[in-house]
């Protein structure tokens, strides 16, 4: 048996039990035709990944507290605030984040490419009165086998008080959003201890409160460069557990995702109306993926998937990524407290207002960071999400999915694919089968009308990509690239 195992899982799976028994030394059990547990054929890669549990538990509440306190110490991080001082304002704050990324990189032999992204924003007649440089500190951990695949984690560094144009008053922004930036820094500290197949980008963006400038320009820049961004995880307010609704809860985090893709064309909308997919944008399937990671690997944390781009009528940094066609979702605490957001720090009628450090629950922020880090690691170790996914089966008792082969040079760890399906009313994927290294699979007697389908790529170690819904509706590729996509 040992020699056959080393021949590779795929081969073993294809050979089947009978052949294994014929090739192996005749075990006692085989003589009466019964296979023992050790003799059963392997049917696919393993499902359990202990390293993801280790990664999810690695973020430290104390580290996150120290990062948040350092950022609050800059008095204000308003986008229009001082950029020259070493102790006050957004300039000092972004140099501090850059320095943290450099420090982490120095501990992994320079594994992070640390830089600034600088964007000149012209006066917009609203929240940018004069030409302003919006600057994002960024660290890039290059993938080993497929570096043009990118996974992004981000928080926004800028803060504000009640008056959005006030760039001098104390604006601690401890939860909104030093907590999210701290999560990105801590994810870099944890994940820089591993090598991944795909690249990971850690960002602290600015200009969020003035109009989502830093993130939107970054998304446009990534797209201009042809980067295949497979998921952007926006962390905005991940530290509050006492809600204005009276609920205290440190066990739930919300993940917001758009239902139909922002870059959907008229032609794509027509296809969607005929074949479905209003609940299967790539962003929505990234949210399902994160939900599954939480269930499997993160203790005492559940994902509340919110089927909505963002909080009602409000915006966040994932939106600019969605706009250019990249999958992107938003993590936010389950219970917000509006008295501690965007407010002047003050006490009024016995009520304390302001986004201060004492309101942040660092253990909860560490757990949410752990979910981010485990999700990034799982996607970065998995082969890229399948492209060219198509489906056929109308007026037929069976359903056939097909997809493009992945260039083996870019996915040397590919074991094969897993086909998923679920009832049309189910929020999450319900059934699946590992189908090996093929580019087509027929589900016999599974009627196309009654289910929704998708396919994920699986590594030899069992790391899976998010599930890709068929057609342009579900593709992990910007619509404007679909004509000439080479799969990254
Ligand atoms: Zn925010």
Tab-separated table of C-alpha atoms and ligand atoms in Angstrom:
chain	number	residue	atom	x	y	z
A	1	UNK	CA	0.000	0.000	0.000
A	2	UNK	CA	2.762	2.422	0.880
A	3	UNK	CA	4.252	2.414	-2.595
A	4	UNK	CA	0.885	3.003	-4.189
A	5	UNK	CA	0.134	5.929	-1.863
A	6	UNK	CA	3.264	7.708	-3.007
A	7	UNK	CA	2.008	7.454	-6.575
A	8	UNK	CA	-0.306	10.349	-5.802
A	9	UNK	CA	-3.799	10.854	-4.578
A	10	UNK	CA	-5.296	11.508	-7.984
A	11	UNK	CA	-3.979	8.282	-9.381
A	12	UNK	CA	-5.116	6.346	-6.355
A	13	UNK	CA	-8.587	7.849	-6.605
A	14	UNK	CA	-8.807	6.879	-10.261
A	15	UNK	CA	-7.629	3.341	-9.721
A	16	UNK	CA	-10.385	2.441	-7.309
A	17	UNK	CA	-10.573	-0.188	-4.628
A	18	UNK	CA	-10.463	-3.299	-6.793
A	19	UNK	CA	-7.205	-2.389	-8.485
A	20	UNK	CA	-5.612	-1.357	-5.198
A	21	UNK	CA	-6.383	-4.711	-3.744
A	22	UNK	CA	-4.993	-6.464	-6.817
A	23	UNK	CA	-1.707	-4.512	-6.674
A	24	UNK	CA	-1.094	-4.625	-2.960
A	25	UNK	CA	0.261	-7.527	-0.935
A	26	UNK	CA	-2.672	-9.833	-0.352
A	27	UNK	CA	-3.998	-8.833	3.058
A	28	UNK	CA	-6.013	-11.253	5.108
A	29	UNK	CA	-9.168	-9.211	4.716
A	30	UNK	CA	-8.970	-9.340	0.941
A	31	UNK	CA	-9.200	-13.106	0.871
A	32	UNK	CA	-12.844	-13.066	1.847
A	33	UNK	CA	-13.559	-10.056	-0.399
A	34	UNK	CA	-13.942	-7.476	2.366
A	35	UNK	CA	-11.783	-4.314	2.428
A	36	UNK	CA	-10.437	-3.127	5.749
A	37	UNK	CA	-10.418	0.570	6.666
A	38	UNK	CA	-6.773	0.924	5.570
A	39	UNK	CA	-7.582	-0.546	2.185
A	40	UNK	CA	-10.373	1.876	1.271
A	41	UNK	CA	-9.581	4.005	-1.774
A	42	UNK	CA	-8.738	7.630	-1.152
A	43	UNK	CA	-11.427	9.751	-2.716
A	44	UNK	CA	-10.006	13.258	-2.513
A	45	UNK	CA	-7.814	15.714	-0.634
A	46	UNK	CA	-8.212	16.076	3.129
A	47	UNK	CA	-10.913	18.394	4.418
A	48	UNK	CA	-9.461	19.452	7.774
A	49	UNK	CA	-6.683	22.089	7.899
A	50	UNK	CA	-5.292	22.446	11.445
A	51	UNK	CA	-3.025	25.296	10.291
A	52	UNK	CA	-6.096	27.458	9.637
A	53	UNK	CA	-7.169	27.015	13.251
A	54	UNK	CA	-3.669	27.963	14.388
A	55	UNK	CA	-3.739	31.061	12.167
A	56	UNK	CA	-7.213	32.071	13.353
A	57	UNK	CA	-6.021	31.926	16.983
A	58	UNK	CA	-2.696	33.688	16.420
A	59	UNK	CA	-3.796	37.361	16.420
A	60	UNK	CA	-3.130	38.922	19.807
A	61	UNK	CA	-5.550	41.234	21.601
A	62	UNK	CA	-2.568	42.937	23.267
A	63	UNK	CA	-0.905	43.638	19.912
A	64	UNK	CA	-4.117	45.075	18.512
A	65	UNK	CA	-4.544	47.230	21.620
A	66	UNK	CA	-1.016	48.601	21.260
A	67	UNK	CA	-1.593	49.448	17.568
A	68	UNK	CA	-4.927	51.164	18.275
A	69	UNK	CA	-3.440	53.183	21.149
A	70	UNK	CA	-0.537	54.283	18.952
A	71	UNK	CA	-2.912	55.454	16.209
A	72	UNK	CA	-5.187	57.278	18.694
A	73	UNK	CA	-2.024	59.000	19.972
A	74	UNK	CA	-1.753	61.058	16.771
A	75	UNK	CA	-4.687	63.214	18.070
A	76	UNK	CA	-6.386	63.283	14.669
A	77	UNK	CA	-5.830	61.275	11.488
A	78	UNK	CA	-8.177	63.409	9.435
A	79	UNK	CA	-7.254	63.259	5.733
A	80	UNK	CA	-6.821	67.054	5.618
A	81	UNK	CA	-4.798	67.234	8.862
A	82	UNK	CA	-1.096	67.986	9.407
A	83	UNK	CA	1.286	65.898	7.286
A	84	UNK	CA	4.587	67.373	8.532
A	85	UNK	CA	4.542	66.767	12.298
A	86	UNK	CA	6.112	63.596	13.663
A	87	UNK	CA	3.612	63.359	16.497
A	88	UNK	CA	0.264	64.719	15.251
A	89	UNK	CA	-1.911	64.243	12.192
A	90	UNK	CA	-2.393	61.864	9.288
A	91	UNK	CA	1.199	62.192	8.026
A	92	UNK	CA	2.686	60.917	11.285
A	93	UNK	CA	0.024	58.193	11.417
A	94	UNK	CA	0.741	56.839	7.947
A	95	UNK	CA	4.497	56.885	8.576
A	96	UNK	CA	3.816	54.907	11.751
A	97	UNK	CA	1.831	52.249	9.837
A	98	UNK	CA	4.557	52.104	7.165
A	99	UNK	CA	7.082	51.620	9.999
A	100	UNK	CA	5.061	48.740	11.482
A	101	UNK	CA	5.012	47.016	8.094
A	102	UNK	CA	8.807	47.532	7.798
A	103	UNK	CA	9.304	46.101	11.287
A	104	UNK	CA	7.236	42.999	10.433
A	105	UNK	CA	9.125	42.623	7.165
A	106	UNK	CA	12.490	42.800	8.940
A	107	UNK	CA	11.446	39.777	11.002
A	108	UNK	CA	10.686	37.653	7.914
A	109	UNK	CA	13.839	38.418	5.932
A	110	UNK	CA	12.247	41.283	4.006
A	111	UNK	CA	9.216	39.251	2.911
A	112	UNK	CA	7.046	42.356	2.585
A	113	UNK	CA	7.405	44.972	-0.147
A	114	UNK	CA	6.478	48.089	1.863
A	115	UNK	CA	5.568	51.282	0.043
A	116	UNK	CA	3.232	54.265	-0.144
A	117	UNK	CA	0.533	54.731	-2.739
A	118	UNK	CA	0.073	58.452	-3.412
A	119	UNK	CA	-2.949	59.888	-5.198
A	120	UNK	CA	-3.566	63.541	-5.974
A	121	UNK	CA	-7.221	64.369	-5.346
A	122	UNK	CA	-8.605	67.539	-6.920
A	123	UNK	CA	-11.164	69.726	-5.105
A	124	UNK	CA	-14.569	68.010	-5.320
A	125	UNK	CA	-16.779	70.866	-4.088
A	126	UNK	CA	-17.677	68.747	-1.077
A	127	UNK	CA	-15.200	67.136	1.297
A	128	UNK	CA	-11.940	67.935	-0.521
A	129	UNK	CA	-11.682	71.772	-0.557
A	130	UNK	CA	-8.141	71.998	-1.980
A	131	UNK	CA	-5.882	69.707	-3.969
A	132	UNK	CA	-4.901	66.990	-1.494
A	133	UNK	CA	-2.512	64.066	-1.537
A	134	UNK	CA	-4.206	60.920	-0.299
A	135	UNK	CA	-1.528	58.458	0.798
A	136	UNK	CA	-1.957	54.768	1.665
A	137	UNK	CA	0.766	52.740	3.429
A	138	UNK	CA	0.820	49.307	1.755
A	139	UNK	CA	2.724	46.045	2.273
A	140	UNK	CA	2.787	43.277	-0.339
A	141	UNK	CA	3.692	39.652	0.422
A	142	UNK	CA	4.471	38.079	-2.952
A	143	UNK	CA	2.996	34.722	-3.875
A	144	UNK	CA	5.444	31.934	-4.674
A	145	UNK	CA	3.745	30.252	-7.637
A	146	UNK	CA	1.118	32.702	-8.918
A	147	UNK	CA	2.129	36.201	-7.766
A	148	UNK	CA	-0.340	38.018	-10.042
A	149	UNK	CA	-3.173	36.620	-7.932
A	150	UNK	CA	-3.904	39.088	-5.119
A	151	UNK	CA	-5.842	38.938	-1.873
A	152	UNK	CA	-6.258	42.262	-0.081
A	153	UNK	CA	-6.979	43.168	3.556
A	154	UNK	CA	-7.634	46.800	4.397
A	155	UNK	CA	-8.762	49.223	7.084
A	156	UNK	CA	-9.016	53.011	6.861
A	157	UNK	CA	-6.508	55.094	8.743
A	158	UNK	CA	-8.290	58.456	8.595
A	159	UNK	CA	-10.623	59.594	11.400
A	160	UNK	CA	-13.188	62.351	11.914
A	161	UNK	CA	-15.406	64.153	14.417
A	162	UNK	CA	-18.948	65.531	14.060
A	163	UNK	CA	-17.970	68.200	11.511
A	164	UNK	CA	-16.506	66.286	8.575
A	165	UNK	CA	-14.279	69.254	7.651
A	166	UNK	CA	-12.789	69.679	11.159
A	167	UNK	CA	-9.181	68.535	10.765
A	168	UNK	CA	-7.748	69.710	14.125
A	169	UNK	CA	-10.017	68.488	16.964
A	170	UNK	CA	-9.255	65.277	18.862
A	171	UNK	CA	-10.540	62.494	16.567
A	172	UNK	CA	-9.409	59.238	18.174
A	173	UNK	CA	-11.192	56.959	15.696
A	174	UNK	CA	-10.288	54.006	17.912
A	175	UNK	CA	-12.965	51.712	16.535
A	176	UNK	CA	-13.576	53.631	13.269
A	177	UNK	CA	-11.219	52.596	12.024
A	178	UNK	CA	-7.970	52.127	13.951
A	179	UNK	CA	-9.435	48.698	14.773
A	180	UNK	CA	-9.535	47.760	11.075
A	181	UNK	CA	-6.012	49.044	10.374
A	182	UNK	CA	-4.781	47.191	13.465
A	183	UNK	CA	-6.391	44.053	12.039
A	184	UNK	CA	-4.511	44.501	8.757
A	185	UNK	CA	-1.192	45.011	10.613
A	186	UNK	CA	-1.780	42.007	12.867
A	187	UNK	CA	-2.763	39.856	9.868
A	188	UNK	CA	0.563	40.846	8.278
A	189	UNK	CA	2.429	39.845	11.439
A	190	UNK	CA	0.728	36.432	11.547
A	191	UNK	CA	0.700	35.590	7.831
A	192	UNK	CA	4.259	36.771	7.142
A	193	UNK	CA	5.373	33.615	8.971
A	194	UNK	CA	4.149	31.536	5.994
A	195	UNK	CA	4.717	31.358	2.236
A	196	UNK	CA	1.629	31.436	0.028
A	197	UNK	CA	0.954	30.605	-3.605
A	198	UNK	CA	-0.883	33.895	-4.185
A	199	UNK	CA	0.112	37.415	-3.091
A	200	UNK	CA	-1.414	39.172	-0.082
A	201	UNK	CA	-1.698	42.960	0.189
A	202	UNK	CA	-2.034	44.686	3.585
A	203	UNK	CA	-3.348	48.253	3.433
A	204	UNK	CA	-4.174	51.214	5.664
A	205	UNK	CA	-6.050	53.572	3.342
A	206	UNK	CA	-6.851	57.246	3.855
A	207	UNK	CA	-9.491	59.554	2.374
A	208	UNK	CA	-12.307	57.173	3.391
A	209	UNK	CA	-14.342	59.699	5.332
A	210	UNK	CA	-13.828	62.335	2.607
A	211	UNK	CA	-15.288	60.091	-0.121
A	212	UNK	CA	-13.608	56.643	-0.216
A	213	UNK	CA	-10.701	58.163	-2.174
A	214	UNK	CA	-7.756	56.044	-1.030
A	215	UNK	CA	-9.452	52.697	-1.634
A	216	UNK	CA	-11.140	53.664	-4.909
A	217	UNK	CA	-7.899	54.959	-6.412
A	218	UNK	CA	-6.019	51.907	-5.211
A	219	UNK	CA	-8.573	49.619	-6.890
A	220	UNK	CA	-8.249	51.566	-10.150
A	221	UNK	CA	-4.456	51.373	-9.950
A	222	UNK	CA	-4.507	47.594	-9.338
A	223	UNK	CA	-6.776	47.138	-12.327
A	224	UNK	CA	-4.608	49.326	-14.578
A	225	UNK	CA	-1.678	47.096	-13.637
A	226	UNK	CA	-3.674	43.984	-14.534
A	227	UNK	CA	-3.648	42.554	-11.025
A	228	UNK	CA	-6.070	39.660	-10.527
A	229	UNK	CA	-7.619	40.666	-7.206
A	230	UNK	CA	-9.635	37.638	-6.088
A	231	UNK	CA	-10.938	39.063	-2.820
A	232	UNK	CA	-10.665	42.344	-0.951
A	233	UNK	CA	-11.574	42.215	2.748
A	234	UNK	CA	-12.505	45.645	4.071
A	235	UNK	CA	-12.397	45.842	7.868
A	236	UNK	CA	-14.236	48.916	9.094
A	237	UNK	CA	-15.182	48.939	12.791
A	238	UNK	CA	-14.360	45.491	14.157
A	239	UNK	CA	-14.067	46.305	17.873
A	240	UNK	CA	-17.429	47.305	19.335
A	241	UNK	CA	-19.557	44.718	21.160
A	242	UNK	CA	-22.059	46.939	23.044
A	243	UNK	CA	-24.730	47.959	20.589
A	244	UNK	CA	-26.967	51.020	20.602
A	245	UNK	CA	-29.750	48.388	20.415
A	246	UNK	CA	-28.863	47.255	23.945
A	247	UNK	CA	-27.274	43.986	22.832
A	248	UNK	CA	-23.838	42.996	24.110
A	249	UNK	CA	-22.390	40.268	21.896
A	250	UNK	CA	-18.823	39.269	21.066
A	251	UNK	CA	-19.735	36.163	19.047
A	252	UNK	CA	-21.043	37.559	15.739
A	253	UNK	CA	-19.480	39.602	12.942
A	254	UNK	CA	-21.295	40.927	9.897
A	255	UNK	CA	-19.950	40.340	6.395
A	256	UNK	CA	-21.606	42.554	3.781
A	257	UNK	CA	-21.539	41.624	0.087
A	258	UNK	CA	-23.229	42.835	-3.084
A	259	UNK	CA	-25.735	40.423	-4.686
A	260	UNK	CA	-25.258	41.392	-8.323
A	261	UNK	CA	-21.902	42.670	-9.456
A	262	UNK	CA	-21.392	46.421	-9.779
A	263	UNK	CA	-19.786	46.060	-13.224
A	264	UNK	CA	-22.644	44.011	-14.667
A	265	UNK	CA	-23.323	44.932	-18.289
A	266	UNK	CA	-26.768	44.954	-19.944
A	267	UNK	CA	-25.868	41.699	-21.668
A	268	UNK	CA	-24.856	40.094	-18.374
A	269	UNK	CA	-28.091	41.306	-16.753
A	270	UNK	CA	-30.078	39.669	-19.539
A	271	UNK	CA	-28.261	36.370	-19.013
A	272	UNK	CA	-28.879	36.628	-15.281
A	273	UNK	CA	-32.603	37.178	-15.743
A	274	UNK	CA	-32.823	33.949	-17.758
A	275	UNK	CA	-30.486	31.739	-15.737
A	276	UNK	CA	-30.373	33.188	-12.210
A	277	UNK	CA	-27.386	34.410	-10.262
A	278	UNK	CA	-28.744	37.507	-8.494
A	279	UNK	CA	-27.423	35.936	-5.282
A	280	UNK	CA	-24.104	34.648	-6.675
A	281	UNK	CA	-21.779	37.527	-7.439
A	282	UNK	CA	-18.151	36.612	-6.728
A	283	UNK	CA	-18.352	38.910	-3.687
A	284	UNK	CA	-21.330	36.944	-2.329
A	285	UNK	CA	-19.420	33.698	-2.814
A	286	UNK	CA	-16.419	35.177	-0.981
A	287	UNK	CA	-18.822	35.966	1.901
A	288	UNK	CA	-20.035	32.327	1.864
A	289	UNK	CA	-16.406	31.197	1.904
A	290	UNK	CA	-15.625	33.336	4.961
A	291	UNK	CA	-18.788	32.040	6.630
A	292	UNK	CA	-17.509	28.489	6.113
A	293	UNK	CA	-14.048	29.318	7.509
A	294	UNK	CA	-15.692	30.771	10.633
A	295	UNK	CA	-17.805	27.638	11.100
A	296	UNK	CA	-14.837	25.301	10.682
A	297	UNK	CA	-11.942	27.143	12.319
A	298	UNK	CA	-12.880	30.139	14.489
A	299	UNK	CA	-14.112	29.408	17.989
A	300	UNK	CA	-17.063	31.456	19.283
A	301	UNK	CA	-17.452	33.550	16.154
A	302	UNK	CA	-20.328	33.304	13.693
A	303	UNK	CA	-20.702	35.242	10.486
A	304	UNK	CA	-23.954	37.078	9.895
A	305	UNK	CA	-23.929	37.311	6.126
A	306	UNK	CA	-25.678	40.516	5.110
A	307	UNK	CA	-27.110	40.355	1.600
A	308	UNK	CA	-26.456	44.021	0.923
A	309	UNK	CA	-23.473	45.990	-0.383
A	310	UNK	CA	-23.062	47.896	2.878
A	311	UNK	CA	-24.983	49.282	5.817
A	312	UNK	CA	-28.219	50.956	4.719
A	313	UNK	CA	-27.413	53.981	2.562
A	314	UNK	CA	-23.773	54.089	3.703
A	315	UNK	CA	-20.424	53.442	2.066
A	316	UNK	CA	-17.168	51.627	2.624
A	317	UNK	CA	-13.802	50.908	1.065
A	318	UNK	CA	-14.845	47.657	-0.625
A	319	UNK	CA	-17.158	49.638	-2.912
A	320	UNK	CA	-14.357	50.979	-5.107
A	321	UNK	CA	-13.065	47.443	-5.622
A	322	UNK	CA	-16.550	46.227	-6.570
A	323	UNK	CA	-16.865	49.178	-8.953
A	324	UNK	CA	-13.930	48.031	-11.070
A	325	UNK	CA	-15.106	44.404	-11.014
A	326	UNK	CA	-13.151	42.891	-8.128
A	327	UNK	CA	-14.796	40.676	-5.486
A	328	UNK	CA	-14.844	42.596	-2.177
A	329	UNK	CA	-16.711	42.395	1.135
A	330	UNK	CA	-16.979	44.391	4.353
A	331	UNK	CA	-16.411	43.106	7.909
A	332	UNK	CA	-18.137	45.128	10.632
A	333	UNK	CA	-19.104	44.346	14.225
A	334	UNK	CA	-22.661	42.990	14.597
A	335	UNK	CA	-23.814	45.727	16.989
A	336	UNK	CA	-22.801	49.352	16.421
A	337	UNK	CA	-22.980	52.248	18.856
A	338	UNK	CA	-23.591	55.499	16.979
A	339	UNK	CA	-22.784	57.629	20.038
A	340	UNK	CA	-19.187	56.529	19.621
A	341	UNK	CA	-18.894	57.152	15.890
A	342	UNK	CA	-17.976	60.342	14.017
A	343	UNK	CA	-18.655	62.323	17.202
A	344	UNK	CA	-16.848	65.086	19.096
A	345	UNK	CA	-15.360	63.622	22.262
A	346	UNK	CA	-17.549	65.099	25.014
A	347	UNK	CA	-20.003	64.362	27.811
A	348	UNK	CA	-23.513	65.704	27.337
A	349	UNK	CA	-26.410	65.094	29.756
A	350	UNK	CA	-24.364	62.309	31.321
A	351	UNK	CA	-23.798	60.566	27.964
A	352	UNK	CA	-20.207	60.071	26.805
A	353	UNK	CA	-19.678	60.650	23.111
A	354	UNK	CA	-16.633	59.911	20.979
A	355	UNK	CA	-14.754	57.001	19.423
A	356	UNK	CA	-12.388	56.371	22.338
A	357	UNK	CA	-10.051	53.472	23.151
A	358	UNK	CA	-11.988	52.393	26.244
A	359	UNK	CA	-14.967	51.402	24.081
A	360	UNK	CA	-12.980	48.892	22.005
A	361	UNK	CA	-13.087	45.189	22.931
A	362	UNK	CA	-9.670	43.972	21.775
A	363	UNK	CA	-10.366	40.260	22.229
A	364	UNK	CA	-13.260	40.543	19.805
A	365	UNK	CA	-11.154	42.536	17.300
A	366	UNK	CA	-8.513	39.785	17.539
A	367	UNK	CA	-11.114	37.117	16.764
A	368	UNK	CA	-12.377	39.013	13.713
A	369	UNK	CA	-8.757	39.485	12.626
A	370	UNK	CA	-8.264	35.727	13.045
A	371	UNK	CA	-11.180	35.076	10.697
A	372	UNK	CA	-9.683	37.468	8.152
A	373	UNK	CA	-6.256	35.867	8.406
A	374	UNK	CA	-7.529	32.273	8.122
A	375	UNK	CA	-9.693	33.231	5.126
A	376	UNK	CA	-6.766	34.948	3.386
A	377	UNK	CA	-4.458	31.998	4.089
A	378	UNK	CA	-6.962	29.451	2.793
A	379	UNK	CA	-7.527	31.380	-0.436
A	380	UNK	CA	-3.814	32.128	-0.891
A	381	UNK	CA	-2.849	28.459	-0.539
A	382	UNK	CA	-5.694	27.288	-2.786
A	383	UNK	CA	-5.434	27.283	-6.570
A	384	UNK	CA	-7.107	30.257	-8.240
A	385	UNK	CA	-10.917	30.214	-8.542
A	386	UNK	CA	-11.885	28.407	-11.779
A	387	UNK	CA	-12.527	30.580	-14.835
A	388	UNK	CA	-14.637	29.928	-17.929
A	389	UNK	CA	-17.240	28.106	-15.843
A	390	UNK	CA	-20.251	27.086	-17.916
A	391	UNK	CA	-23.350	25.033	-17.257
A	392	UNK	CA	-25.721	23.042	-19.444
A	393	UNK	CA	-28.684	20.799	-18.836
A	394	UNK	CA	-31.962	22.448	-19.850
A	395	UNK	CA	-34.685	19.869	-20.636
A	396	UNK	CA	-32.390	17.118	-19.441
A	397	UNK	CA	-32.399	14.991	-16.276
A	398	UNK	CA	-28.727	15.799	-15.603
A	399	UNK	CA	-26.610	18.931	-15.237
A	400	UNK	CA	-23.136	19.368	-16.732
A	401	UNK	CA	-20.579	21.933	-15.591
A	402	UNK	CA	-17.380	22.715	-17.462
A	403	UNK	CA	-14.478	25.099	-16.852
A	404	UNK	CA	-11.040	26.053	-18.166
A	405	UNK	CA	-7.967	24.060	-17.182
A	406	UNK	CA	-5.529	25.979	-14.958
A	407	UNK	CA	-1.981	26.371	-16.266
A	408	UNK	CA	-0.056	23.741	-14.202
A	409	UNK	CA	2.945	26.076	-13.914
A	410	UNK	CA	0.753	28.525	-11.999
A	411	UNK	CA	-1.016	25.948	-9.853
A	412	UNK	CA	1.467	23.130	-9.236
A	413	UNK	CA	-0.490	22.118	-6.121
A	414	UNK	CA	-3.776	21.565	-7.963
A	415	UNK	CA	-5.477	18.276	-7.031
A	416	UNK	CA	-8.713	18.902	-8.899
A	417	UNK	CA	-12.117	20.468	-8.531
A	418	UNK	CA	-15.149	20.240	-6.303
A	419	UNK	CA	-18.608	20.777	-7.792
A	420	UNK	CA	-21.178	22.352	-5.463
A	421	UNK	CA	-24.935	22.757	-5.570
A	422	UNK	CA	-27.689	24.051	-3.340
A	423	UNK	CA	-31.409	24.663	-3.379
A	424	UNK	CA	-32.281	28.059	-4.879
A	425	UNK	CA	-33.504	29.259	-1.473
A	426	UNK	CA	-30.478	28.093	0.520
A	427	UNK	CA	-28.065	30.796	1.752
A	428	UNK	CA	-25.036	28.473	1.640
A	429	UNK	CA	-23.747	25.651	-0.557
A	430	UNK	CA	-25.334	22.388	0.588
A	431	UNK	CA	-23.909	19.496	-1.450
A	432	UNK	CA	-20.610	18.835	-3.149
A	433	UNK	CA	-18.532	16.186	-4.850
A	434	UNK	CA	-14.776	16.123	-5.486
A	435	UNK	CA	-14.425	15.286	-9.172
A	436	UNK	CA	-10.631	15.104	-9.599
A	437	UNK	CA	-8.493	16.890	-12.173
A	438	UNK	CA	-10.947	17.223	-15.030
A	439	UNK	CA	-12.631	20.151	-16.775
A	440	UNK	CA	-16.150	18.776	-17.064
A	441	UNK	CA	-18.561	16.962	-14.760
A	442	UNK	CA	-22.099	15.708	-15.111
A	443	UNK	CA	-24.358	15.398	-12.072
A	444	UNK	CA	-26.675	12.554	-13.063
A	445	UNK	CA	-30.340	13.131	-12.254
A	446	UNK	CA	-29.740	16.500	-10.641
A	447	UNK	CA	-32.147	18.773	-12.536
A	448	UNK	CA	-30.714	22.174	-13.464
A	449	UNK	CA	-33.990	24.014	-12.783
A	450	UNK	CA	-34.106	23.112	-9.108
A	451	UNK	CA	-30.633	24.011	-7.852
A	452	UNK	CA	-27.858	26.563	-8.133
A	453	UNK	CA	-24.405	25.250	-9.057
A	454	UNK	CA	-20.763	26.212	-8.804
A	455	UNK	CA	-17.222	24.847	-8.862
A	456	UNK	CA	-14.121	25.380	-6.697
A	457	UNK	CA	-10.473	24.461	-7.315
A	458	UNK	CA	-8.815	22.255	-4.674
A	459	UNK	CA	-5.151	21.829	-3.743
A	460	UNK	CA	-3.452	18.544	-2.836
A	461	UNK	CA	-3.528	19.622	0.804
A	462	UNK	CA	-7.253	20.335	0.514
A	463	UNK	CA	-7.211	24.135	0.382
A	464	UNK	CA	-10.162	25.282	-1.710
A	465	UNK	CA	-10.863	28.401	-3.703
A	466	UNK	CA	-14.196	30.169	-3.292
A	467	UNK	CA	-17.031	28.610	-5.314
A	468	UNK	CA	-17.532	30.157	-8.752
A	469	UNK	CA	-21.084	30.452	-10.115
A	470	UNK	CA	-21.286	29.759	-13.884
A	471	UNK	CA	-21.216	32.471	-16.505
A	472	UNK	CA	-20.135	36.117	-16.373
A	473	UNK	CA	-22.464	36.702	-13.397
A	474	UNK	CA	-20.252	34.687	-11.082
A	475	UNK	CA	-16.804	35.045	-12.671
A	476	UNK	CA	-13.906	36.229	-10.471
A	477	UNK	CA	-12.781	38.466	-13.327
A	478	UNK	CA	-13.756	42.079	-14.041
A	479	UNK	CA	-16.411	42.260	-16.776
A	480	UNK	CA	-14.172	44.427	-18.951
A	481	UNK	CA	-11.510	41.672	-18.982
A	482	UNK	CA	-13.778	38.774	-19.817
A	483	UNK	CA	-13.204	38.875	-23.587
A	484	UNK	CA	-9.457	38.381	-23.338
A	485	UNK	CA	-8.908	36.821	-19.913
A	486	UNK	CA	-5.967	34.435	-19.787
A	487	UNK	CA	-6.735	33.312	-16.242
A	488	UNK	CA	-4.037	35.399	-14.633
B	1	LIG	ZN1	-15.204	53.740	8.936
